[in-house]
Short mmCIF file of C-alpha atoms in Angstrom, two decimals:
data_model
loop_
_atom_site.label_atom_id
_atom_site.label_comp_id
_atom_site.label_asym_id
_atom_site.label_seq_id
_atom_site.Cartn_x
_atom_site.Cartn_y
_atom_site.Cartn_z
CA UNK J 73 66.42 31.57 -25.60
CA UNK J 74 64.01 32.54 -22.38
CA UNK J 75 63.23 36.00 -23.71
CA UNK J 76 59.55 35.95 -22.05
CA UNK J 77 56.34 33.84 -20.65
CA UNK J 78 55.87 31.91 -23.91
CA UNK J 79 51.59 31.40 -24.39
CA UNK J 80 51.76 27.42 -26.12
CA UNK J 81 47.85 27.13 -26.00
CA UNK J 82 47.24 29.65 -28.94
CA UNK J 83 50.63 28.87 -30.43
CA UNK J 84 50.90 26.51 -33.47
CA UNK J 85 54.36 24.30 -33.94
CA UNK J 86 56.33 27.05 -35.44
CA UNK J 87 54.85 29.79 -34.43
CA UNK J 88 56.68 32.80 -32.06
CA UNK J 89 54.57 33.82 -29.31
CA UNK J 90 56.08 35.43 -26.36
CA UNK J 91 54.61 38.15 -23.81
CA UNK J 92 56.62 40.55 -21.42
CA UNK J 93 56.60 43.70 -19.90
CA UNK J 94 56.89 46.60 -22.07
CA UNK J 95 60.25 48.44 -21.21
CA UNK J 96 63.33 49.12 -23.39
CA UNK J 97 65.08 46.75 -21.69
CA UNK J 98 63.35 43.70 -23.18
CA UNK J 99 63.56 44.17 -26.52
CA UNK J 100 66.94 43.16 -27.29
CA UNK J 101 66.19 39.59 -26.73
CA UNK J 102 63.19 39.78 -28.39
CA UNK J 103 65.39 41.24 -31.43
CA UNK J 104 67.28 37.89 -31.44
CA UNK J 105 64.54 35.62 -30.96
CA UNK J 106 63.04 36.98 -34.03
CA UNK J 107 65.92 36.67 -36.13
CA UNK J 108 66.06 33.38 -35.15
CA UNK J 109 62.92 32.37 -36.03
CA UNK J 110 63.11 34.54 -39.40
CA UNK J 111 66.07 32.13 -40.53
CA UNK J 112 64.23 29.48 -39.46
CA UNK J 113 61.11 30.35 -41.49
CA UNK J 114 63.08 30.38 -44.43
CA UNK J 115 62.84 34.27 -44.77
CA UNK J 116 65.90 35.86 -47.48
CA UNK J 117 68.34 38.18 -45.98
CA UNK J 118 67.42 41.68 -46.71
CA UNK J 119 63.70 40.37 -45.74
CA UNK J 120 64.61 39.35 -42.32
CA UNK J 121 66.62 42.23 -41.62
CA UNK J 122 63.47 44.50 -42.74
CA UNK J 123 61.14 42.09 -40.06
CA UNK J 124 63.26 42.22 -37.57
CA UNK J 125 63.89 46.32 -37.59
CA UNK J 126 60.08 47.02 -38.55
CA UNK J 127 59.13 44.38 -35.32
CA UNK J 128 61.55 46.34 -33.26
CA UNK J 129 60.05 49.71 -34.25
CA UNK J 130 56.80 48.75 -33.64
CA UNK J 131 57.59 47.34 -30.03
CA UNK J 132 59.74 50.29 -28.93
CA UNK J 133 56.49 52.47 -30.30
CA UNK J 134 54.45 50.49 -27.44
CA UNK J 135 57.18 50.83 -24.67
CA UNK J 136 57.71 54.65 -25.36
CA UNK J 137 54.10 55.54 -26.03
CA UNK J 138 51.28 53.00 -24.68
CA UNK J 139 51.27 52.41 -21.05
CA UNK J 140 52.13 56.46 -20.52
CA UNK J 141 50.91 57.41 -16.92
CA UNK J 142 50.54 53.85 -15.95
CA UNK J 143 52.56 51.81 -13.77
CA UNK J 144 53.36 48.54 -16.23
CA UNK J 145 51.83 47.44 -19.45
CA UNK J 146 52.62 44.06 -21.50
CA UNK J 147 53.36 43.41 -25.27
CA UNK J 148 52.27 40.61 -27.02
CA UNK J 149 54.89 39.63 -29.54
CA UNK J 150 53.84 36.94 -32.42
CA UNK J 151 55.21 35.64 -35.52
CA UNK J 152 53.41 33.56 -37.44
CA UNK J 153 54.07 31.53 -40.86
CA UNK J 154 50.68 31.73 -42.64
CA UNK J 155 51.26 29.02 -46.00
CA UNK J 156 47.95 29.39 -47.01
CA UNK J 157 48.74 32.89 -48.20
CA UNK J 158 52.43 32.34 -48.77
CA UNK J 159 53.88 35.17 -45.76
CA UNK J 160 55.35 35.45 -42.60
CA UNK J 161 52.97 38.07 -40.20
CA UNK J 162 54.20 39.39 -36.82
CA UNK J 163 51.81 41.48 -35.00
CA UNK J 164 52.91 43.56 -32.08
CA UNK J 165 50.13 44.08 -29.62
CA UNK J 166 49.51 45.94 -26.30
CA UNK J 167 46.63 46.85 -24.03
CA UNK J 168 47.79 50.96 -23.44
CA UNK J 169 46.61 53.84 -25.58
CA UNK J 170 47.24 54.58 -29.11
CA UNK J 171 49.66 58.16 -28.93
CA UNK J 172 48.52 59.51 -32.74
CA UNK J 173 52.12 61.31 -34.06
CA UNK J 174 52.20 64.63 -33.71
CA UNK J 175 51.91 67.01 -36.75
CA UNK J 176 55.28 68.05 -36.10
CA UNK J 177 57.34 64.99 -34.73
CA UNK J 178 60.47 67.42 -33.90
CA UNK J 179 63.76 65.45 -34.00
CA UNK J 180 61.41 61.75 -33.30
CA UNK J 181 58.62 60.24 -34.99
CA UNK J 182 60.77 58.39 -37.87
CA UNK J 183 59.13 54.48 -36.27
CA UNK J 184 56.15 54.44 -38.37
CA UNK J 185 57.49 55.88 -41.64
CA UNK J 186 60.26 53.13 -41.15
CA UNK J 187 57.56 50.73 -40.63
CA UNK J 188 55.36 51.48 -43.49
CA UNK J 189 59.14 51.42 -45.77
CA UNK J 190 60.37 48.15 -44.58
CA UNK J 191 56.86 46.83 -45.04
CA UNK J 192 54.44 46.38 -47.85
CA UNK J 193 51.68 45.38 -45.47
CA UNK J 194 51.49 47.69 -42.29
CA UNK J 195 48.00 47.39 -40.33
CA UNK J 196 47.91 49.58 -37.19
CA UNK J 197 44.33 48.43 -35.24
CA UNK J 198 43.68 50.81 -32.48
CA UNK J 199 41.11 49.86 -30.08
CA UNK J 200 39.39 50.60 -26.80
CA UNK J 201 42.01 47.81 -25.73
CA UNK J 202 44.67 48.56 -26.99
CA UNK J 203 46.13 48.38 -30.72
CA UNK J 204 47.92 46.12 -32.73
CA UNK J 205 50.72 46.30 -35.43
CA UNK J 206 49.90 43.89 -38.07
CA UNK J 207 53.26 43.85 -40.96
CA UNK J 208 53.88 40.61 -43.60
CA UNK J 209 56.35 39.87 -45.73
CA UNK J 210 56.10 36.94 -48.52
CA UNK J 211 57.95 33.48 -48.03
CA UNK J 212 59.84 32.48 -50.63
CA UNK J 213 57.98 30.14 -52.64
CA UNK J 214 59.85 26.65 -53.16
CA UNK J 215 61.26 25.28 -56.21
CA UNK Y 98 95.36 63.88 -31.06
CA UNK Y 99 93.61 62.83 -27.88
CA UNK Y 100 90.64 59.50 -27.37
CA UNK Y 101 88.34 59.02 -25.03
CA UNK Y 102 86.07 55.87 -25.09
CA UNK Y 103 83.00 56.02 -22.93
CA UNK Y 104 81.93 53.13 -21.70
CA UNK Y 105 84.91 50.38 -22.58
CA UNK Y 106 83.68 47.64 -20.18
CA UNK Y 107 81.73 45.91 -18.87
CA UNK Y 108 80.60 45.13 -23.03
CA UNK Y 109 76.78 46.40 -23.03
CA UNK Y 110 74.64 43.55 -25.27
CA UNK Y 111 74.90 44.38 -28.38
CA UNK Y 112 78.53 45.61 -28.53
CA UNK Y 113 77.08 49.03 -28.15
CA UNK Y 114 80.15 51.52 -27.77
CA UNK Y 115 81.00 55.14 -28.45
CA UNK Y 116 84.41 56.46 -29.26
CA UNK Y 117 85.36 60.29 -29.30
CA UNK Y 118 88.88 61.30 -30.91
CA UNK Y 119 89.72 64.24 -31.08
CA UNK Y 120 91.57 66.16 -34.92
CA UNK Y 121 92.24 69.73 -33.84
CA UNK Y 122 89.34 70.93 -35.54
CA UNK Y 123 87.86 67.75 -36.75
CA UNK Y 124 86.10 65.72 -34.40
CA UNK Y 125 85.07 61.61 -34.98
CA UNK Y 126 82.72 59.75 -32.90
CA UNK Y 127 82.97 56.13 -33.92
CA UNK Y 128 79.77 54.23 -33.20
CA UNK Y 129 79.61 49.98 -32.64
CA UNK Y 130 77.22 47.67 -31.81
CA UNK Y 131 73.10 48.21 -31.33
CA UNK Y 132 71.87 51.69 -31.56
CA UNK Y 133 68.26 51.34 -30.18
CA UNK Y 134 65.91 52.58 -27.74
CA UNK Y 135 67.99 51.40 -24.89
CA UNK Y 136 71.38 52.65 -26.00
CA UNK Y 137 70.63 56.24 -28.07
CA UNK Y 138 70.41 57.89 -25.08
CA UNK Y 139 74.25 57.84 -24.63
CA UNK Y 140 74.57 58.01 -28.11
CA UNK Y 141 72.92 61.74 -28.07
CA UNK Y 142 74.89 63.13 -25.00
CA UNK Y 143 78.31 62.18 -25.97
CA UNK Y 144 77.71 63.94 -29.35
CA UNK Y 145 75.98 67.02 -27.56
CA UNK Y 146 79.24 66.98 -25.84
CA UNK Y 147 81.50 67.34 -28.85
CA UNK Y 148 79.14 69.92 -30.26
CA UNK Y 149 79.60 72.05 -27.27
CA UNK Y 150 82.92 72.73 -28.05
CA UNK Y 151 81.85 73.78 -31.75
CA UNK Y 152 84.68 71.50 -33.55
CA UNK Y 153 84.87 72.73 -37.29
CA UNK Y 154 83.73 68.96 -38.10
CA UNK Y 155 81.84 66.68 -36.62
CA UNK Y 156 82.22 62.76 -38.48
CA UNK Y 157 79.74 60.07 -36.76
CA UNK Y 158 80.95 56.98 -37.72
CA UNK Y 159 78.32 54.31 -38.32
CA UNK Y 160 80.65 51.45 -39.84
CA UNK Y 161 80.44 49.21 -37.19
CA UNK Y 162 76.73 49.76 -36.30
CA UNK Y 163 74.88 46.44 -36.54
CA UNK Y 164 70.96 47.83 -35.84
CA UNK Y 165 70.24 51.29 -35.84
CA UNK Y 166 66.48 52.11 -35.10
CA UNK Y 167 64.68 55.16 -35.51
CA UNK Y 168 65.62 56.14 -31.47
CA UNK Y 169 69.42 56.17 -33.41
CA UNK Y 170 68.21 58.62 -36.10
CA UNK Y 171 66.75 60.93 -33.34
CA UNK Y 172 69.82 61.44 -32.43
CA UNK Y 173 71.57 62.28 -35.40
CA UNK Y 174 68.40 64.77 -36.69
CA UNK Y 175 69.54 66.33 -33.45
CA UNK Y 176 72.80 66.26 -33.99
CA UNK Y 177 72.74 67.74 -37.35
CA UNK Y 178 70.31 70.58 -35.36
CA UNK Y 179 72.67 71.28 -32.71
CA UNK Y 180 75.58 71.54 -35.59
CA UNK Y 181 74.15 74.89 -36.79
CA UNK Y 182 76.27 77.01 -39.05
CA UNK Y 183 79.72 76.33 -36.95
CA UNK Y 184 79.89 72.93 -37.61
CA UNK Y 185 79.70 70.35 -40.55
CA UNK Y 186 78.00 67.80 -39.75
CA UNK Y 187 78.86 64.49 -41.83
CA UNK Y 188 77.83 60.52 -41.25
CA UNK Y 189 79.77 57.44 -42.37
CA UNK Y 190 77.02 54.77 -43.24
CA UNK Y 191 76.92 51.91 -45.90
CA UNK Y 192 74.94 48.88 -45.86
CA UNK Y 193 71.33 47.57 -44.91
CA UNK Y 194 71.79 47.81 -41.21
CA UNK Y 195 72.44 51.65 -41.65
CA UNK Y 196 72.22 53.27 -44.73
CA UNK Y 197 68.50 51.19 -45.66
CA UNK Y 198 67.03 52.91 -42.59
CA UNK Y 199 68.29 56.28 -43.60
CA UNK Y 200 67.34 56.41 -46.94
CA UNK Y 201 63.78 54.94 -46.04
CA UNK Y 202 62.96 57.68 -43.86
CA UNK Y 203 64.21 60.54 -45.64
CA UNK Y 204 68.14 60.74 -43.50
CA UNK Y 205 69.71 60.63 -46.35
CA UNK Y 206 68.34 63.93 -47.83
CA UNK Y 207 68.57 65.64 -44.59
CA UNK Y 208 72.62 65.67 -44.19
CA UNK Y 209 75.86 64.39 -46.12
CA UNK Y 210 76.40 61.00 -45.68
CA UNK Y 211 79.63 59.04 -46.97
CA UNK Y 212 80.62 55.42 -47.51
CA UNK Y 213 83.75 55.48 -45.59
CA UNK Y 214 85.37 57.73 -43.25
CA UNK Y 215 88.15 58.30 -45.59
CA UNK Y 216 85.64 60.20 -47.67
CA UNK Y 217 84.25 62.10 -45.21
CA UNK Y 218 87.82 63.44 -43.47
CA UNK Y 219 89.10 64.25 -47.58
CA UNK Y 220 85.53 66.30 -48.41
CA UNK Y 221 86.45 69.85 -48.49
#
């Protein structure tokens, strides 16, 4: 599926690495594409499903919150199957400003919470650049 | 008993679709497909449009709700706002796509939630 401008130079066999503009109206493929590739990495059901939704959180957090006041911003999408330490990471990364949640979210502000539920390893990097989303989840070791 | 289905076709991706029928005093809004950041939107006004008329009951149906992100559960926190004292507000949820998500971020505390719609129509 041609869900964005795929980056092969950085991107082992394997690997999911896919950049586009961040706006609502991209994530839905992305949404696929990683399900895809969580199947294909071997991931168990209820483990894919909590990727995929915590991915999805963490890309609509960039698209509502990142790039406010600027024309167009990017997000980095990657997916990565690290064997060494036995887990599947996606990071989530885009060049915008880091919004801190409000002390009083209102009605919103349920993303992160999810995140840090469906995940036992949430990093969130902000930088001068940007931030980044770092979540794993363990592969299944092999009999 | 009257139905009116917003947005039959053109199919958005993800199936999305909202249904609104109409009990007398009991009001359903069945709920398919994707509810995300691109489709809660519509989610949110058709069900501010049922509350406007302050129905006794107000059942959203999540059955047939494949992804529901936290944009989905903005809604219904506002929905269960706008219900006030005139109207009970109930959800029909089961399963990891819907329920998981609720319970994880506290939803499932917050209003009455039932397996199947059955339940939540026969709850006095």
């Amino acid at each position: 599926m041609n869900v964005g401008h795929t980056r092969p130079e950085d991107a082992q066999e394997g690997d999911l690495h896919v950049r586009v503009p961040a706006v609502a109206g991209r994530l839905t493929g992305l949404r696929h594409a990683l399900a895809e590739w969580s199947e294909r990495a071997g991931l168990p059901p209820d483990d894919s499903e909590a990727l995929i939704l915590a991915s999805y959180e963490a890309m609509a957090n960039t698209v509502e919150h990142a790039y406010i006041g600027q024309l167009q911003g990017v997000l980095d999408l990657r997916a990565v199957r690290d064997l060494a330490r036995g887990c599947v990471t996606v990071t989530v990364t885009d060049y915008g400003r880091w919004k801190p949640p409000p002390a009083d979210p209102g009605t919103r502000g349920r993303g992160l919470p999810l995140i840090r539920g469906l995940t036992a390893t949430a990093a969130i990097t902000p930088s001068t650049t940007g931030t980044t989303v770092a979540m794993s989840w363990p592969l299944p070791t092999k009999p | 008993m009257s139905s009116v289905s917003f947005r039959a076709d053109p199919p958005t991706p993800g199936g999305f679709s909202v249904r609104v029928d109409n009990h007398g005093e009991t009001v359903v809004v069945s709920v398919a497909g994707d509810v995300d950041l691109a489709t809660a939107p519509e989610l949110g006004e058709s069900i501010s449009t049922v509350l406007e008329r302050r129905p006794g009951l107000l059942v959203v149906d999540l059955s047939e709700v494949s992804f529901l992100a936290s944009a989905g559960m903005s809604v219904l926190i506002a929905a269960d706002q706008q219900s006030g004292e005139h109207t009970r507000f109930r959800v029909v949820a089961a399963g990891n796509a819907t329920f998981r998500p609720m319970e994880l971020t506290g939803l499932t505390e917050m209003f009455s939630i039932y397996p199947t719609r059955d339940q939540a129509l026969r709850q006095d």
